[in-house]
PDB file of C-alpha atoms in Angstrom:
ATOM      1  CA  MET A  10     -46.113  31.063-130.024  1.00 76.00           C
ATOM      2  CA  LYS A  11     -44.017  33.575-128.042  1.00 82.00           C
ATOM      3  CA  ALA A  12     -41.006  31.324-128.297  1.00 89.00           C
ATOM      4  CA  LEU A  13     -41.402  31.130-132.071  1.00 87.00           C
ATOM      5  CA  ILE A  14     -41.530  34.949-132.291  1.00 83.00           C
ATOM      6  CA  ILE A  15     -38.356  35.235-130.238  1.00 90.00           C
ATOM      7  CA  LEU A  16     -36.661  32.636-132.408  1.00 91.00           C
ATOM      8  CA  VAL A  17     -37.622  34.496-135.559  1.00 88.00           C
ATOM      9  CA  ILE A  18     -36.292  37.756-134.109  1.00 89.00           C
ATOM     10  CA  LEU A  19     -32.992  36.089-133.164  1.00 92.00           C
ATOM     11  CA  ALA A  20     -32.754  34.385-136.588  1.00 92.00           C
ATOM     12  CA  THR A  21     -33.239  37.771-138.278  1.00 91.00           C
ATOM     13  CA  PHE A  22     -30.457  39.271-136.194  1.00 91.00           C
ATOM     14  CA  GLY A  23     -28.327  36.278-137.081  1.00 92.00           C
ATOM     15  CA  ILE A  24     -28.968  36.762-140.798  1.00 91.00           C
ATOM     16  CA  ILE A  25     -28.218  40.498-140.571  1.00 91.00           C
ATOM     17  CA  PHE A  26     -24.888  39.995-138.838  1.00 92.00           C
ATOM     18  CA  PHE A  27     -23.959  36.984-141.000  1.00 91.00           C
ATOM     19  CA  GLN A  28     -24.496  39.143-144.093  1.00 90.00           C
ATOM     20  CA  TYR A  29     -22.305  41.833-142.514  1.00 91.00           C
ATOM     21  CA  THR A  30     -19.464  39.460-141.764  1.00 92.00           C
ATOM     22  CA  ARG A  31     -19.623  38.209-145.380  1.00 90.00           C
ATOM     23  CA  ASN A  32     -19.752  41.574-147.127  1.00 88.00           C
ATOM     24  CA  ARG A  33     -18.445  44.080-144.556  1.00 89.00           C
ATOM     25  CA  ASN A  34     -21.031  46.581-145.900  1.00 89.00           C
ATOM     26  CA  ILE A  35     -21.754  48.940-143.003  1.00 92.00           C
ATOM     27  CA  LYS A  36     -24.401  50.841-144.931  1.00 92.00           C
ATOM     28  CA  LYS A  37     -26.425  47.686-145.536  1.00 91.00           C
ATOM     29  CA  LEU A  38     -26.024  46.725-141.848  1.00 91.00           C
ATOM     30  CA  LEU A  39     -27.286  50.073-140.599  1.00 94.00           C
ATOM     31  CA  ILE A  40     -30.223  50.098-143.032  1.00 93.00           C
ATOM     32  CA  ALA A  41     -31.199  46.546-142.064  1.00 94.00           C
ATOM     33  CA  ILE A  42     -30.994  47.271-138.297  1.00 95.00           C
ATOM     34  CA  ALA A  43     -32.961  50.513-138.652  1.00 95.00           C
ATOM     35  CA  THR A  44     -35.643  48.797-140.744  1.00 95.00           C
ATOM     36  CA  PHE A  45     -35.765  45.941-138.263  1.00 94.00           C
ATOM     37  CA  GLY A  46     -36.296  48.437-135.466  1.00 94.00           C
ATOM     38  CA  VAL A  47     -39.103  50.121-137.369  1.00 95.00           C
ATOM     39  CA  ILE A  48     -40.830  46.797-138.053  1.00 94.00           C
ATOM     40  CA  ILE A  49     -40.646  45.823-134.388  1.00 93.00           C
ATOM     41  CA  SER A  50     -41.944  49.259-133.421  1.00 94.00           C
ATOM     42  CA  LEU A  51     -44.839  48.934-135.839  1.00 93.00           C
ATOM     43  CA  ALA A  52     -45.611  45.583-134.328  1.00 92.00           C
ATOM     44  CA  ALA A  53     -45.782  47.065-130.851  1.00 92.00           C
ATOM     45  CA  VAL A  54     -47.838  50.075-131.936  1.00 93.00           C
ATOM     46  CA  GLY A  55     -50.097  47.819-133.918  1.00 91.00           C
ATOM     47  CA  ASN A  56     -51.501  46.324-130.763  1.00 90.00           C
ATOM     48  CA  VAL A  57     -53.802  49.333-130.524  1.00 88.00           C
ATOM     49  CA  THR A  58     -55.672  47.911-133.516  1.00 88.00           C
ATOM     50  CA  ARG A  59     -56.706  44.827-131.565  1.00 89.00           C
ATOM     51  CA  PRO A  60     -60.321  46.027-130.824  1.00 86.00           C
ATOM     52  CA  VAL A  61     -61.069  45.943-134.543  1.00 87.00           C
ATOM     53  CA  ILE A  62     -60.312  42.367-135.475  1.00 91.00           C
ATOM     54  CA  PRO A  63     -60.239  42.656-139.324  1.00 92.00           C
ATOM     55  CA  VAL A  64     -57.806  45.581-139.128  1.00 92.00           C
ATOM     56  CA  PHE A  65     -55.702  43.699-136.566  1.00 93.00           C
ATOM     57  CA  ILE A  66     -55.505  40.647-138.840  1.00 95.00           C
ATOM     58  CA  ALA A  67     -54.581  42.818-141.809  1.00 95.00           C
ATOM     59  CA  HIS A  68     -51.897  44.431-139.618  1.00 95.00           C
ATOM     60  CA  ILE A  69     -50.434  41.063-138.700  1.00 95.00           C
ATOM     61  CA  ILE A  70     -50.380  39.981-142.355  1.00 96.00           C
ATOM     62  CA  LEU A  71     -48.661  43.235-143.408  1.00 96.00           C
ATOM     63  CA  LEU A  72     -46.081  42.790-140.608  1.00 94.00           C
ATOM     64  CA  ILE A  73     -45.256  39.327-141.912  1.00 94.00           C
ATOM     65  CA  ILE A  74     -44.961  40.727-145.444  1.00 95.00           C
ATOM     66  CA  ALA A  75     -42.723  43.548-144.140  1.00 95.00           C
ATOM     67  CA  TRP A  76     -40.523  41.029-142.385  1.00 93.00           C
ATOM     68  CA  GLY A  77     -40.226  39.074-145.622  1.00 93.00           C
ATOM     69  CA  GLY A  78     -39.308  42.319-147.376  1.00 94.00           C
ATOM     70  CA  LEU A  79     -36.465  42.796-144.898  1.00 93.00           C
ATOM     71  CA  ILE A  80     -35.237  39.252-145.539  1.00 92.00           C
ATOM     72  CA  PHE A  81     -35.543  39.879-149.301  1.00 93.00           C
ATOM     73  CA  TYR A  82     -33.376  43.000-148.858  1.00 93.00           C
ATOM     74  CA  LEU A  83     -30.756  41.014-147.016  1.00 91.00           C
ATOM     75  CA  ILE A  84     -30.589  38.337-149.677  1.00 90.00           C
ATOM     76  CA  LYS A  85     -31.165  40.264-152.946  1.00 91.00           C
ATOM     77  CA  GLU A  86     -30.109  43.789-151.855  1.00 87.00           C
ATOM     78  CA  LYS A  87     -33.274  45.376-153.258  1.00 92.00           C
ATOM     79  CA  TYR A  88     -34.951  47.703-150.814  1.00 91.00           C
ATOM     80  CA  TYR A  89     -38.712  48.073-151.304  1.00 92.00           C
ATOM     81  CA  TRP A  90     -39.570  50.700-148.712  1.00 92.00           C
ATOM     82  CA  TRP A  91     -43.317  50.602-149.426  1.00 93.00           C
ATOM     83  CA  ILE A  92     -43.402  46.906-148.467  1.00 92.00           C
ATOM     84  CA  MET A  93     -41.415  47.439-145.255  1.00 92.00           C
ATOM     85  CA  PHE A  94     -43.538  50.339-144.043  1.00 92.00           C
ATOM     86  CA  SER A  95     -46.918  48.930-145.196  1.00 94.00           C
ATOM     87  CA  PRO A  96     -48.186  48.215-141.609  1.00 95.00           C
ATOM     88  CA  ILE A  97     -48.484  51.983-141.200  1.00 95.00           C
ATOM     89  CA  VAL A  98     -51.538  51.720-143.464  1.00 95.00           C
ATOM     90  CA  THR A  99     -53.484  49.610-140.997  1.00 94.00           C
ATOM     91  CA  ILE A 100     -52.564  51.871-138.083  1.00 93.00           C
ATOM     92  CA  GLY A 101     -53.698  54.886-140.085  1.00 92.00           C
ATOM     93  CA  LEU A 102     -56.939  53.108-141.028  1.00 91.00           C
ATOM     94  CA  PHE A 103     -57.603  52.296-137.381  1.00 90.00           C
ATOM     95  CA  LEU A 104     -57.001  55.865-136.319  1.00 88.00           C
ATOM     96  CA  LEU A 105     -59.306  57.090-139.089  1.00 87.00           C
ATOM     97  CA  LEU A 106     -62.049  54.711-137.973  1.00 86.00           C
ATOM     98  CA  GLU A 107     -61.598  55.843-134.378  1.00 85.00           C
ATOM     99  CA  PHE A 108     -61.813  59.448-135.452  1.00 83.00           C
ATOM    100  CA  LEU A 109     -64.990  58.867-137.481  1.00 81.00           C
ATOM    101  CA  GLU A 110     -66.822  56.397-135.211  1.00 78.00           C
ATOM    102  CA  GLY A 111     -65.291  56.931-131.786  1.00 74.00           C
ATOM    103  CA  SER A 112     -64.275  54.232-129.356  1.00 64.00           C
ATOM    104  CA  ARG A 113     -67.521  52.364-129.003  1.00 62.00           C
ATOM    105  CA  HIS A 114     -66.374  48.798-129.339  1.00 56.00           C
ATOM    106  CA  GLY A 115     -68.851  47.518-126.807  1.00 51.00           C
ATOM    107  CA  ILE A 116     -72.006  45.450-126.736  1.00 44.00           C
ATOM    108  CA  LEU A 117     -74.236  48.082-128.298  1.00 45.00           C
ATOM    109  CA  GLY A 118     -71.891  48.329-131.336  1.00 50.00           C
TER     110      GLY A 118
END
């Protein structure tokens, strides 16, 4: 699974730089790299949602959708920012749940 994730990351970088060599559009390159960095950062920060499994699964699904949004931007040049930054919703939901309920993810539930 880890090898697949690394291959997808490398393939995304390949698509970004292939698009740049075709179009020589520096603005599109910088936007794509910045968005890619944000999506990777959201994936790393999203590991805090792991104790609450439904929120974690929703976060993974939204990460995949955000990644697809980045690929859609590279192909069609339409930037849907609300799709790319949608994993922030699950992180915010997790923080809200932790604020309301506390960190009691133990046996006593």
